[in-house]
Amino acid sequence: MTTQLAQTPMPDTAPHPDAPVRQSLLGLSPADLEAQIVAAGLPKFRARQLWRWVWRHGLTNFDEMSDLGKTVRAQFSEMFHADRPVVTRRLQSSDGTIKWLLRFPDGTEAETVYIPDRERGTLCISSQIGCTLTCSFCHTGTQKLVRNLSTAEICGQVMLAMDELGDWPAGKPNRRLTNIVLMGMGEPLFNYENVAAAMRIIMSGEGVGLSRRRITLSTSGVVPEIKRAGEELGVNLAISLHAVRDELRDELVPINRKYPLAALIDACRNYPGLSNARRITWEYVMLDGVNDSDEDCRELLALIKGIPSKLNLIPFNPWPGSPYKCSGPERIEAFARKVLKAGYASPVRTPRGQDIMAACGQLKSASERQRRQKTGVAG
Ligand code: SAH
Ligand code: SF4
């Protein structure tokens, strides 16, 4: 791929410290919004009007909400805002991938990546700042600061991408954002409540209206929450498997010590709504000499036998100081051939946006390094 780095500098637009505290509309469900509006002495239908302007039309400016009177607009603008996260860096790859580095008011940063493909456009969103888990091949797991993203911060990533992609009004033909994957920073099932609330808002037919079939939640294997996500949200499930023996998985994906493979596979086998049309995606990062042997492949196929499955072989994306190497192309091919022979289609994930460090956690780290260099702090 040719490397064409197009980077747009972004102004710092943090709100003034004395600005009145207004609530973000991006974190309110229709019922929450209605309750607040009724509590403010306004009729219920105002909630429906406001909801459509925000979620159907993507408006952030109350003055553009043409069916609201001047007094109501003023009242709303004192109570609420629909601000997006602040973009501190925007990188566009020569393959069309766009990556935004976002900053939240407390100074923390997260990443969102848009990956266009022939017949779909996928937005990869973050669910936490950093991650409490410490998978040994994942750079996010080495970042110290960790907190959950709020519902508004999760939805804010989708809204920002829709603004930038020109996707309003929601649901228009030829929209560019067609799918969402929760595969950015963080473990979504450790932030279940906020992730679930955000996905319900994004799925709401009165708003963005994205179908649950177009949303995929990726988890390292928080077994007790898997069933709940299936029953309550019905989104697609992806599992970061990466190893097929407990001993190795304990090392690569340490949550395995708490929820070992047998329990994980059992939860997946029983995932609600599973069928040939709705399969589990197994993510398997290819690590040279670690998990990529023919024997690993055989055990992998035996492990998932009978579960409607898709396999996703991910070439390992190295980061500075990472203890692994990506398997060679022949090894990946040989592994993929065996997977194909067993009846699973197109399993190797093509790396996208490599010229803009589109892999999990990399842009954030690069920007931290740059800042440290500027301020003279070693790291
Ligand atoms: N915490 C969740 C979702 C975020 S990670 C999870 O672990 O599933 C999204 C995917 O990227 C996971 O499958 C993860 O294992 C994979 N991943 C993380 N670091 C990687 C790297 N350096 N190279 C390739 N894949 C990586
Ligand atoms: Fe966290 Fe997922 Fe990275 Fe593991 S792979 S450290 S669960 S973000």
Coordinates of N, CA, C and O and ligand atoms in Angstrom, one line a residue, residues 130-135 137-142 184-187 219-220 240 242 252-253 360, ligand 2:
G130 N -8.5 2.9 27.7 CA -7.6 1.8 28.1 C -8.4 0.6 28.4 O -9.5 0.4 27.9
C131 N -7.8 -0.4 29.1 CA -8.5 -1.6 29.4 C -7.9 -2.2 30.7 O -6.7 -2.2 30.9
T132 N -8.7 -2.8 31.5 CA -8.2 -3.3 32.8 C -7.6 -4.7 32.5 O -6.8 -5.2 33.4
L133 N -7.9 -5.3 31.4 CA -7.3 -6.6 31.1 C -6.0 -6.4 30.5 O -5.7 -5.3 30.0
T134 N -5.1 -7.4 30.6 CA -3.8 -7.3 30.1 C -3.4 -8.4 29.1 O -2.4 -9.1 29.4
C135 N -4.1 -8.5 28.1 CA -3.8 -9.5 27.1 C -2.4 -9.2 26.6 O -2.1 -8.0 26.3
F137 N -0.6 -9.5 24.0 CA -0.3 -9.1 22.6 C -0.9 -7.7 22.3 O -0.8 -7.2 21.2
C138 N -1.7 -7.2 23.2 CA -2.5 -6.0 23.0 C -2.0 -4.8 23.6 O -1.7 -4.7 24.8
H139 N -1.8 -3.7 22.8 CA -1.2 -2.5 23.3 C -2.1 -1.8 24.3 O -1.7 -1.2 25.2
T140 N -3.4 -1.9 24.0 CA -4.4 -1.2 24.9 C -4.2 -1.6 26.4 O -4.3 -0.8 27.3
G141 N -3.9 -2.9 26.5 CA -3.8 -3.5 27.8 C -2.6 -3.0 28.6 O -2.5 -3.1 29.8
T142 N -1.6 -2.3 27.9 CA -0.5 -1.7 28.6 C -0.7 -0.3 29.1 O 0.2 0.3 29.8
G184 N -12.8 -1.4 19.4 CA -11.7 -0.4 19.7 C -11.1 -0.6 21.1 O -11.0 -1.8 21.5
M185 N -10.8 0.5 21.8 CA -10.2 0.3 23.1 C -11.2 -0.2 24.1 O -12.4 0.2 24.1
G186 N -10.8 -1.1 25.0 CA -11.6 -1.5 26.1 C -12.4 -2.8 26.0 O -12.5 -3.4 24.9
E187 N -12.8 -3.3 27.1 CA -13.6 -4.5 27.1 C -15.1 -4.1 27.3 O -15.5 -3.7 28.4
T219 N -15.7 -9.5 22.6 CA -15.3 -9.6 24.0 C -14.1 -10.6 24.1 O -14.0 -11.6 23.4
S220 N -13.3 -10.4 25.2 CA -12.3 -11.3 25.5 C -12.8 -12.6 26.2 O -12.1 -13.5 26.4
S240 N -12.7 -13.0 21.2 CA -11.2 -12.9 21.1 C -10.6 -14.2 21.6 O -10.3 -14.3 22.8
H242 N -8.0 -16.6 20.3 CA -6.5 -16.5 20.2 C -5.7 -17.7 20.7 O -4.5 -17.8 20.4
L252 N -2.1 -15.5 27.1 CA -2.4 -14.5 26.1 C -3.6 -13.6 26.4 O -3.6 -12.4 26.2
V253 N -4.6 -14.3 27.0 CA -5.9 -13.6 27.4 C -6.2 -13.9 28.8 O -6.9 -14.8 29.1
C360 N -5.7 -1.0 17.1 CA -6.1 -0.8 18.4 C -5.0 -0.1 19.3 O -3.9 -0.7 19.5
Ligands
SF4_2 FE1 -8.5 -5.4 26.6 FE2 -9.4 -6.6 24.4 FE3 -6.9 -5.6 24.5 FE4 -7.5 -7.7 25.9 S1 -7.5 -7.5 23.6 S2 -6.3 -6.0 26.7 S3 -9.6 -7.3 26.5 S4 -8.8 -4.4 24.6

